[in-house]
Structure formats: structure tokens, C-alpha cells
PDB file of C-alpha atoms in Angstrom:
ATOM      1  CA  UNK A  63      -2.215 -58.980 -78.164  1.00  0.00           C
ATOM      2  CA  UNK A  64       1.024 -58.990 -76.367  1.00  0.00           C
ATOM      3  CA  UNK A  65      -1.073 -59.324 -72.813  1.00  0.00           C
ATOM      4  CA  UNK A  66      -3.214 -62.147 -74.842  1.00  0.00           C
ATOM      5  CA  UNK A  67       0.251 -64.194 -75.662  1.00  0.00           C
ATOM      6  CA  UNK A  68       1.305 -64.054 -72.599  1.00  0.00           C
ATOM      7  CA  UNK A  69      -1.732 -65.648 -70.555  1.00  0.00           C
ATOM      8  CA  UNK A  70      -1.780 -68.650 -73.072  1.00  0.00           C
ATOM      9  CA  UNK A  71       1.918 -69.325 -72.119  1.00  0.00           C
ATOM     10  CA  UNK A  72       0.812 -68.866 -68.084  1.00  0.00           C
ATOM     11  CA  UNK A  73      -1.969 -71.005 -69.114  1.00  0.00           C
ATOM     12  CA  UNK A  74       0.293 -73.630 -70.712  1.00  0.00           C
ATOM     13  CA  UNK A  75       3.040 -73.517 -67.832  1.00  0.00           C
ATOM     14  CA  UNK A  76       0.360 -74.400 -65.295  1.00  0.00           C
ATOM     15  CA  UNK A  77      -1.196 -77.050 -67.336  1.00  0.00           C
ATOM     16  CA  UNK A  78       2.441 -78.587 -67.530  1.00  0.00           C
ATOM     17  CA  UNK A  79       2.971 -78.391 -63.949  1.00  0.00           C
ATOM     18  CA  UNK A  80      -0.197 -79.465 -62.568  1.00  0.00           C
ATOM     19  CA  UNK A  81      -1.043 -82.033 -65.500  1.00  0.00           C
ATOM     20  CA  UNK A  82      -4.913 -80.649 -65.967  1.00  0.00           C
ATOM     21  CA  UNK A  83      -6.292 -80.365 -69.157  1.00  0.00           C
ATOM     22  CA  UNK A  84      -8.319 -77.858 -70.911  1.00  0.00           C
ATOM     23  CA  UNK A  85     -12.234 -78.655 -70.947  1.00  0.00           C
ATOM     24  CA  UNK A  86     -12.016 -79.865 -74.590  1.00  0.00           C
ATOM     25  CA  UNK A  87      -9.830 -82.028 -74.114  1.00  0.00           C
ATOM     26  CA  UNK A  88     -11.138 -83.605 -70.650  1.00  0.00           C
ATOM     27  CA  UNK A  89     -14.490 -83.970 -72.534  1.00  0.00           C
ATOM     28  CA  UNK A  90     -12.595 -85.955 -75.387  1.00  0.00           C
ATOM     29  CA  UNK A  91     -10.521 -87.983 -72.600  1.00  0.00           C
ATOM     30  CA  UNK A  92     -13.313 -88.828 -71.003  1.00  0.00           C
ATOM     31  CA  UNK A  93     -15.109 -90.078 -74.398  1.00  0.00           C
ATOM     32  CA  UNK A  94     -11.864 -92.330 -75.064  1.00  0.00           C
ATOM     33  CA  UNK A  95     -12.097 -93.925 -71.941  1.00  0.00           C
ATOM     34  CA  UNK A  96     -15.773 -95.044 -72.294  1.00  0.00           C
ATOM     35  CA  UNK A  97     -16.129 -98.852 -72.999  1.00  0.00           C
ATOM     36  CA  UNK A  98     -18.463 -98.428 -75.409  1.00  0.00           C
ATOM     37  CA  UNK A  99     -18.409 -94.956 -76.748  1.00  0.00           C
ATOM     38  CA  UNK A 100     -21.030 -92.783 -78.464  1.00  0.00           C
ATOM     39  CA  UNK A 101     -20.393 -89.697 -80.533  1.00  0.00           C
ATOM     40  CA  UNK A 102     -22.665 -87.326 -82.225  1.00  0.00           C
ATOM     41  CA  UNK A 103     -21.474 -84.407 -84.238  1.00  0.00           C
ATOM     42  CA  UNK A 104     -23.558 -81.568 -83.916  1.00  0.00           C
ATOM     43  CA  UNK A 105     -22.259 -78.102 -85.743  1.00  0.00           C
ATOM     44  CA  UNK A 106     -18.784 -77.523 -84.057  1.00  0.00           C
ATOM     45  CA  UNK A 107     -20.002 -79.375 -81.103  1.00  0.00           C
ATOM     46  CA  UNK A 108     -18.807 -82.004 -79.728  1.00  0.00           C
ATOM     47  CA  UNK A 109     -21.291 -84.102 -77.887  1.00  0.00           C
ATOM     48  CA  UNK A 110     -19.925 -87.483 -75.733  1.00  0.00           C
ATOM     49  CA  UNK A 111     -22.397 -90.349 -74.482  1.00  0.00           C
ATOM     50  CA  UNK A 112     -21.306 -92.514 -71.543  1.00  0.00           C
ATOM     51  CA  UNK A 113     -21.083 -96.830 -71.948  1.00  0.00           C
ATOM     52  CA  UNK A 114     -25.224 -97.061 -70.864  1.00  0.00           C
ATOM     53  CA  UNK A 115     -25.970 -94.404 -73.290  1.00  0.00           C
ATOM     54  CA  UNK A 116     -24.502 -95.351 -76.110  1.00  0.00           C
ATOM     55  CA  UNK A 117     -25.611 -98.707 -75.900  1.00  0.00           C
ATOM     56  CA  UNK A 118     -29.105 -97.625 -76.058  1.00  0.00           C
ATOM     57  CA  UNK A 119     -28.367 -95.377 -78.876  1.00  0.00           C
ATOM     58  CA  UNK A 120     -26.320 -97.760 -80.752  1.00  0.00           C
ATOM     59  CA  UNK A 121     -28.921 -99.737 -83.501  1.00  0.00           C
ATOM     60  CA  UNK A 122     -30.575-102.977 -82.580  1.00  0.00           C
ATOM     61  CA  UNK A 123     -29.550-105.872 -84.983  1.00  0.00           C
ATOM     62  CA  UNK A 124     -32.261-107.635 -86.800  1.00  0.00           C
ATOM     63  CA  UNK A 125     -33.498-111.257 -86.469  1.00  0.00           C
ATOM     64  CA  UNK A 126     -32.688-113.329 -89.781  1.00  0.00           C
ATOM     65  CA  UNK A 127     -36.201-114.220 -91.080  1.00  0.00           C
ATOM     66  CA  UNK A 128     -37.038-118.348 -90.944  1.00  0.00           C
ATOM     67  CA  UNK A 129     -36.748-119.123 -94.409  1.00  0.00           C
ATOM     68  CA  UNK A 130     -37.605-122.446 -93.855  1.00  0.00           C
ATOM     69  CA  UNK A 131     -40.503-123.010 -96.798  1.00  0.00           C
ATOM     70  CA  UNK A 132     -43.484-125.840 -96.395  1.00  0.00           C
ATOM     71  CA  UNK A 133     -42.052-127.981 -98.529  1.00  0.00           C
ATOM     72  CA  UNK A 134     -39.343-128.050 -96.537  1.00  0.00           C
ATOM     73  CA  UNK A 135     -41.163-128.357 -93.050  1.00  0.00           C
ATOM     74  CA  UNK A 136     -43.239-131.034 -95.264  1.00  0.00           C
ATOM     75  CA  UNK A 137     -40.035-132.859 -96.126  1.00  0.00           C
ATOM     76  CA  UNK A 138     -38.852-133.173 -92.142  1.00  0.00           C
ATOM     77  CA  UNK A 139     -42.346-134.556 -90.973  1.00  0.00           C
ATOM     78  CA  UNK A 140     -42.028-137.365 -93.954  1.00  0.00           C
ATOM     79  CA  UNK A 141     -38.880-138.146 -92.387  1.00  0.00           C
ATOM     80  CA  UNK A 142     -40.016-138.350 -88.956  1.00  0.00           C
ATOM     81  CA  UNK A 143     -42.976-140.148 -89.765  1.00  0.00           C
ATOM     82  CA  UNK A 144     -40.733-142.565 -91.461  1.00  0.00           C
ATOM     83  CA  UNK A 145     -38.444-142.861 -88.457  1.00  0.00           C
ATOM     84  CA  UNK A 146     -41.466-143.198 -86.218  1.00  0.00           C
ATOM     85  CA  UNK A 147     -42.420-146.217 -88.465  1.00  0.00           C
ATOM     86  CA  UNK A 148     -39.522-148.133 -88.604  1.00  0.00           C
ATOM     87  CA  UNK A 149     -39.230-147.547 -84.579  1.00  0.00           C
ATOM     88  CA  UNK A 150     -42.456-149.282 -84.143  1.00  0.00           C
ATOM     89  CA  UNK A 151     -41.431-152.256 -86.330  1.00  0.00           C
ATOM     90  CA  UNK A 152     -38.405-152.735 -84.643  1.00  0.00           C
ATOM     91  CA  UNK A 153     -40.213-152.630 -81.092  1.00  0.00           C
ATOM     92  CA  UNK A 154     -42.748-154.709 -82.525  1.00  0.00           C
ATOM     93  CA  UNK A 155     -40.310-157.409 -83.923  1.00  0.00           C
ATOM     94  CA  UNK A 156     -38.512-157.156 -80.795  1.00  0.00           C
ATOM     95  CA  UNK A 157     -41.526-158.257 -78.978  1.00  0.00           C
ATOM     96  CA  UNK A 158     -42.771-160.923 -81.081  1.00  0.00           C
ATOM     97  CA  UNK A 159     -39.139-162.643 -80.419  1.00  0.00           C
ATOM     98  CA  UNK A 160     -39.054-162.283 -76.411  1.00  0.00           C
ATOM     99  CA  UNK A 161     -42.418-163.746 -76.606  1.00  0.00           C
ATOM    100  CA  UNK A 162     -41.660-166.680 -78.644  1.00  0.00           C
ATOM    101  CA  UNK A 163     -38.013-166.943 -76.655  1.00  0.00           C
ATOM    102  CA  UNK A 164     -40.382-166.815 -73.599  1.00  0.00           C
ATOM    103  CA  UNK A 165     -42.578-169.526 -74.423  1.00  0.00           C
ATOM    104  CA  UNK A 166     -39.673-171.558 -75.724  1.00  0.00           C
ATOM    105  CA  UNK A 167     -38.111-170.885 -72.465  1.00  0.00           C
ATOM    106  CA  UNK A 168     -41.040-172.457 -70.375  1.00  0.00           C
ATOM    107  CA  UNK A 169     -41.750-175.690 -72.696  1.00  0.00           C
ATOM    108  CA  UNK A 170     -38.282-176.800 -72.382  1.00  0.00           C
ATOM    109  CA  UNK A 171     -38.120-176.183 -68.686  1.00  0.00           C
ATOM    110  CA  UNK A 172     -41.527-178.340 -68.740  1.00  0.00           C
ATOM    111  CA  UNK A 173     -39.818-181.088 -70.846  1.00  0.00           C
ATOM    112  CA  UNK A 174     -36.524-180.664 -68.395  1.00  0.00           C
ATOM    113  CA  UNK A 175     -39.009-181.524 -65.326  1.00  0.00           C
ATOM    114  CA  UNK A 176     -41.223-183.542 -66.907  1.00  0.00           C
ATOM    115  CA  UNK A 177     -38.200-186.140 -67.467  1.00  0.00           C
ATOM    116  CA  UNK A 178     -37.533-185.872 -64.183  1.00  0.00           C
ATOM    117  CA  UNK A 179     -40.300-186.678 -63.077  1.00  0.00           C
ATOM    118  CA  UNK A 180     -40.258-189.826 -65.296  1.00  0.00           C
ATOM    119  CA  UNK A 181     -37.344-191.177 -64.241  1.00  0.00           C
ATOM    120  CA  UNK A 182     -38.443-190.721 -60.965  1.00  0.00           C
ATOM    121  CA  UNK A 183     -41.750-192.712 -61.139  1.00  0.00           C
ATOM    122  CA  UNK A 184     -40.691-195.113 -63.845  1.00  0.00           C
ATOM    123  CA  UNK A 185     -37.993-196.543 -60.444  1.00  0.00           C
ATOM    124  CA  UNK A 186     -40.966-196.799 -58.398  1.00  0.00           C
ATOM    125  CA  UNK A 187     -43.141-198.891 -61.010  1.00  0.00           C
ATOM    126  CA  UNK A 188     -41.384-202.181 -60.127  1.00  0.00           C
ATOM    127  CA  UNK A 189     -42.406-201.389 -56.612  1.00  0.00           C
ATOM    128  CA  UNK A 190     -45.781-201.292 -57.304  1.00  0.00           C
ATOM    129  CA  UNK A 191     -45.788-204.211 -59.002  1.00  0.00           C
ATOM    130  CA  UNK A 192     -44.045-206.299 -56.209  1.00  0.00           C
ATOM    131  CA  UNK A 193     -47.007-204.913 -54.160  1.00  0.00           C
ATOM    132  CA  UNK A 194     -49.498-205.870 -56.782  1.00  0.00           C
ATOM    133  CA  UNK A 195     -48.163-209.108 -57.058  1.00  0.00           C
ATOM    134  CA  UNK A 196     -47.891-209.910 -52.975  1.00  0.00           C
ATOM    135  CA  UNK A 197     -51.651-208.584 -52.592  1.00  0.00           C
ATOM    136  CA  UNK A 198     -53.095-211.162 -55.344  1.00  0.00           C
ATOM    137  CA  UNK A 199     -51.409-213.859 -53.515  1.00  0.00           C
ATOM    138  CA  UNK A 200     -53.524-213.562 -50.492  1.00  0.00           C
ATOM    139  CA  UNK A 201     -56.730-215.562 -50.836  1.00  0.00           C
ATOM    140  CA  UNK A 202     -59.819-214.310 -49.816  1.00  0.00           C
ATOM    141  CA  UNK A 203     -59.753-217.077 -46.587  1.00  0.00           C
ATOM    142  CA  UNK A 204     -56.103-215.388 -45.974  1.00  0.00           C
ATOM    143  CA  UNK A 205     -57.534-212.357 -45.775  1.00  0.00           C
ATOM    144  CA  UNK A 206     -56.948-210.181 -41.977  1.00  0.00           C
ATOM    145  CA  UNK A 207     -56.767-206.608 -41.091  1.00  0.00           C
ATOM    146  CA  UNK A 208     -53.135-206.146 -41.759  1.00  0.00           C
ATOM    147  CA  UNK A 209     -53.757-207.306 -45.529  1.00  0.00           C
ATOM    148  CA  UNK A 210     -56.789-204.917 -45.564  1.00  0.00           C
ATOM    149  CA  UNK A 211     -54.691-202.028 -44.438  1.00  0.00           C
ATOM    150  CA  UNK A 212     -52.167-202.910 -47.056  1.00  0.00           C
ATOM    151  CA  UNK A 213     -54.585-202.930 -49.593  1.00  0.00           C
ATOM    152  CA  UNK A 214     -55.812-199.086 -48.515  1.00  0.00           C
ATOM    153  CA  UNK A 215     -52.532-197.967 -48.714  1.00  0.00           C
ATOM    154  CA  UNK A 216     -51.822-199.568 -52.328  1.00  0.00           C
ATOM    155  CA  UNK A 217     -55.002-197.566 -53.044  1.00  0.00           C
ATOM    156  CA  UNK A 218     -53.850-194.086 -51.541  1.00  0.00           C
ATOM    157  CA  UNK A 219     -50.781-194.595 -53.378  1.00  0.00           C
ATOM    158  CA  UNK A 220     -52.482-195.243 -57.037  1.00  0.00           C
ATOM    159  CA  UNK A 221     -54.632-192.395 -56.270  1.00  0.00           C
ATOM    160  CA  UNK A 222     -51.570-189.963 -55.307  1.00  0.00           C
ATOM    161  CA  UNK A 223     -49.982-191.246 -58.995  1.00  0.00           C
ATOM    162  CA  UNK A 224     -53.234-190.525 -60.710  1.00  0.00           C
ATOM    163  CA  UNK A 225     -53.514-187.021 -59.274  1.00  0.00           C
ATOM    164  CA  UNK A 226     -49.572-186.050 -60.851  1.00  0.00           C
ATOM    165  CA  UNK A 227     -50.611-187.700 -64.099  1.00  0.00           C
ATOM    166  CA  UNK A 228     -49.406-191.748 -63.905  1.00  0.00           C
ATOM    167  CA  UNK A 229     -52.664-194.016 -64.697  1.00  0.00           C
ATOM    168  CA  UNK A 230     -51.967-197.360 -66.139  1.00  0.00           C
ATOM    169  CA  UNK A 231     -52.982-198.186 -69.323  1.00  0.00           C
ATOM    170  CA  UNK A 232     -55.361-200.578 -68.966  1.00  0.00           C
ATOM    171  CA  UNK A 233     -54.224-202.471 -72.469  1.00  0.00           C
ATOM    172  CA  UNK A 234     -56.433-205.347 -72.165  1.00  0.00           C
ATOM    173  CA  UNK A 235     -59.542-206.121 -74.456  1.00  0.00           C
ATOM    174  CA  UNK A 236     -57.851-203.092 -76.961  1.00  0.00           C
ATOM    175  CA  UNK A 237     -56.066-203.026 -80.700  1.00  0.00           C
ATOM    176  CA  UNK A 238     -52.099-203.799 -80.018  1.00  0.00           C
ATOM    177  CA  UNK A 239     -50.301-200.520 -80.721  1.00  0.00           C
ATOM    178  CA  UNK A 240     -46.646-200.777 -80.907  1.00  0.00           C
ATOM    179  CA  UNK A 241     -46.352-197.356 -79.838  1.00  0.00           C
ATOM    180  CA  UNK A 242     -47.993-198.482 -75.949  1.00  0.00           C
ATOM    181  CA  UNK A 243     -47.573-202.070 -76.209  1.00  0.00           C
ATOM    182  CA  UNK A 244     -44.748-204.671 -76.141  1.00  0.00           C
ATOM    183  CA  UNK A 245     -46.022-207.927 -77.994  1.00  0.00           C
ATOM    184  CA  UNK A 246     -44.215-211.091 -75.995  1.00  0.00           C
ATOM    185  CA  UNK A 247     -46.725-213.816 -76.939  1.00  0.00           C
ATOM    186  CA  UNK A 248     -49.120-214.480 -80.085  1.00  0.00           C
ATOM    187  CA  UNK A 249     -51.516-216.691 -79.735  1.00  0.00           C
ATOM    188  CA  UNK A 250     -54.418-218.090 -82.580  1.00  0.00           C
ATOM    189  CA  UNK A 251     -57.836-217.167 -81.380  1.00  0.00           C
ATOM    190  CA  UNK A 252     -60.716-217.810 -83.377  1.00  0.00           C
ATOM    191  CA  UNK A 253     -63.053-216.446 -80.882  1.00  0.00           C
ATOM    192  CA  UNK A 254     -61.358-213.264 -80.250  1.00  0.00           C
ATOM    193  CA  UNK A 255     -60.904-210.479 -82.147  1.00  0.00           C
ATOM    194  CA  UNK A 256     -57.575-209.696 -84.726  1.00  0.00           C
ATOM    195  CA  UNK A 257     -54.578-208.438 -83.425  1.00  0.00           C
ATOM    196  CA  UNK A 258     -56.034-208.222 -79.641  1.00  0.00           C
ATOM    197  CA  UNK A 259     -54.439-207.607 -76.584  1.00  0.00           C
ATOM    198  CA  UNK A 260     -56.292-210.802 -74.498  1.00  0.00           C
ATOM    199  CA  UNK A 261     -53.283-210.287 -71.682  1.00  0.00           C
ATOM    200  CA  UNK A 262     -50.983-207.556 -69.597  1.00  0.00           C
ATOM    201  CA  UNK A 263     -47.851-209.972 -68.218  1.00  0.00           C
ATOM    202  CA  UNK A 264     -46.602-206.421 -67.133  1.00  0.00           C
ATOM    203  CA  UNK A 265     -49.271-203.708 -66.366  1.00  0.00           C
ATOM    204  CA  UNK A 266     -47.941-200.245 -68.870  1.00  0.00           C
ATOM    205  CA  UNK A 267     -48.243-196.834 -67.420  1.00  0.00           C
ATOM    206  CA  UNK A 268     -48.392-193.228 -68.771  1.00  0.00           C
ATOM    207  CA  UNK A 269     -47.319-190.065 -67.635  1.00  0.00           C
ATOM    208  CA  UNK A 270     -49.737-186.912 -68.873  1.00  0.00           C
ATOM    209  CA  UNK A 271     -48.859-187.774 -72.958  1.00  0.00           C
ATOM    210  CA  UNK A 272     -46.191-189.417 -72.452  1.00  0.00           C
ATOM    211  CA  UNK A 273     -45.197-193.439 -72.110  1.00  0.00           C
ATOM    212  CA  UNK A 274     -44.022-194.149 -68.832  1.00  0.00           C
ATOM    213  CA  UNK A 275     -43.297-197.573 -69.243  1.00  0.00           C
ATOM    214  CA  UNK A 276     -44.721-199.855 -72.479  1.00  0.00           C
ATOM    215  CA  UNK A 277     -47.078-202.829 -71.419  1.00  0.00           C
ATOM    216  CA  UNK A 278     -46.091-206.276 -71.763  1.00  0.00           C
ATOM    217  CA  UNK A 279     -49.031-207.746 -73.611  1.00  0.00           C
ATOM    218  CA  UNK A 280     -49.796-211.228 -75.368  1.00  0.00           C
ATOM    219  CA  UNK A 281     -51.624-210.176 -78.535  1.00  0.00           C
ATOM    220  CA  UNK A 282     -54.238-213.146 -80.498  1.00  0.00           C
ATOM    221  CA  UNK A 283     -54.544-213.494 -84.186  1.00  0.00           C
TER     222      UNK A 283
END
């Protein structure tokens, strides 16, 4: 016993000294040191798992079951559905507008050059009627080839009017309409018709739909 005593002291004055541990207590240093310890009692043993180990020891957690019910699910597609819908109406009301802003867009720039284009054409009317005027002067005995070449190009240039909308309106021999025709003269006709245009004293002229210039007409009856 006496022997016994004294090799646990020896044993106790090393450990001191050299700072080693028993067996025991290296296998429990070793388990406190572990990130992610396992332990297992087993009798009066114990048994120590490394970080791997234990992990694939330690229980798996279970997924939370989707408790989600149909009516539920049923609910969210309504509201989608209902989202969808009102999407598409706004898209399609969207639409409709740019469409109608579009074509709004393109008759007023129409009008814009349209009016243009009037006052334009209605400056070159009195030159055509200067032109008119010198070329009915000429008899036919005055007639030469200068007067015939002005006559072609008074032609080419009624034709080139035509052909971007300007005709005259030709008002003779038709009802007077205040909306084409400027009444200067009334005259009492038996013979003719009532409310006639029998004269043009200025020739009227319009552009596509629109009045260019109003005729200057003497009207009967």
C-alpha cells in the first residue's frame, strides 16, 4: 500500500513537471476541444466523436409540412387572375388612347400643311388670272407662235394645279351657293332658270374639300 502511495505521488510530480495528462483526461480534453462535440455514454465508458462524426450522428431536422390548403392556393389564383385582368385593361386602354392621340396627331399636321399650301396657291391665283386675261385678248388673227407657246404653258401649269388638288369651280350654268359663290350682280331673267349663276366675273377655285378662293358670280332671278 505504502509502495502503491508512493508511485501515485511520482506519478503526480511528473505530471506537474512535464504538464501531460493522464489518458482520461487527454480523451476528455480532446472531446472539449471538438467544434462540434459528440458524446455517448456507454457503461463507465466514456466514448468521444470528433467535429465530422458528430455531425453525422447528430439528428437531421425536419422540413415544416406546406400547410397551404386549396382553398387557399384557390384564393391566390383568383387574385392573380384578377390582376392579370385589370393589366390587360389598362394595356388595352392605353392603346386605344396612343391610337386616337396618333391619328389626332396626323390630321392636324394635315390641316397645318394643308393651310399652307392654301396660302400658298391662293397668292398665285391672281397670277393666273392676269394670264387668263392677257391670253383672251389676243384674237385669233393675232395669233403667232409665241402666243401659242404661252398658251401650252398656261396649260402645263393648270394641269400641275389639278394634279395637287386646285381645279376651278366651274360655277357657271349651276344653283348659287353662298358657301362657293360670291353674288355681285342680280339680274331678272325670264328665260333662265331661278337663282342661276349665268356669269363668273372672277373664276373660284378649290383645294381637295376645301374653298380656295369663292367665285365672283352674277346670279338671275
Amino acid at each position: 500500500m505504502a509502495k502503491k502511495n508512493m508511485n501515485e505521488k511520482l506519478k503526480n510530480l511528473k505530471e506537474e513537471k512535464t504538464g501531460e495528462a493522464t489518458p482520461k483526461e487527454q480523451k476528455i480534453k480532446v472531446n472539449e476541444g471538438a467544434e462540434s462535440p459528440g458524446t455517448a455514454v456507454k457503461v463507465d465508458e466514456v466514448i468521444t466523436y470528433g467535429p465530422e462524426e458528430a455531425e453525422e450522428k447528430r439528428p437531421k431536422p425536419v422540413p415544416k409540412k406546406n400547410r397551404r390548403g386549396s382553398k387557399q392556393i384557390q384564393a391566390e389564383l383568383e387574385a392573380a387572375k384578377e390582376l392579370a385582368e385589370g393589366n390587360k385593361e389598362k394595356y388595352t386602354r392605353l392603346l386605344t388612347e396612343f391610337d386616337n392621340m396618333r391619328s389626332r396627331n396626323e390630321r392636324e399636321n394635315a390641316e397645318m400643311s394643308d393651310r399652307g399650301a392654301m396660302d400658298a396657291l391662293e397668292k398665285i391665283l391672281p397670277v393666273i388670272d392676269n394670264l387668263e386675261r392677257a391670253l383672251d385678248s389676243v384674237t385669233d388673227e393675232e395669233k403667232n407662235a409665241f402666243t401659242e407657246g404661252v398658251e401650252k404653258i398656261y396649260k402645263q401649269l393648270m394641269d400641275t394645279l389639278e394634279e395637287i388638288g386646285v381645279v376651278p369651280m366651274n360655277a357657271v350654268g349651276k344653283e348659287f351657293d353662298p358657301t362657293y359663290h360670291n353674288a355681285v350682280i342680280h339680274e331678272e331673267d325670264a328665260e333662265q332658270g331661278e337663282n342661276l349663276v349665268v356669269e363668273e366675273m372672277q373664276k373660284g377655285y378649290m383645294y381637295k374639300e376645301d374653298v380656295l378662293r369663292h367665285a365672283m358670280v352674277k346670279v338671275v332671278n
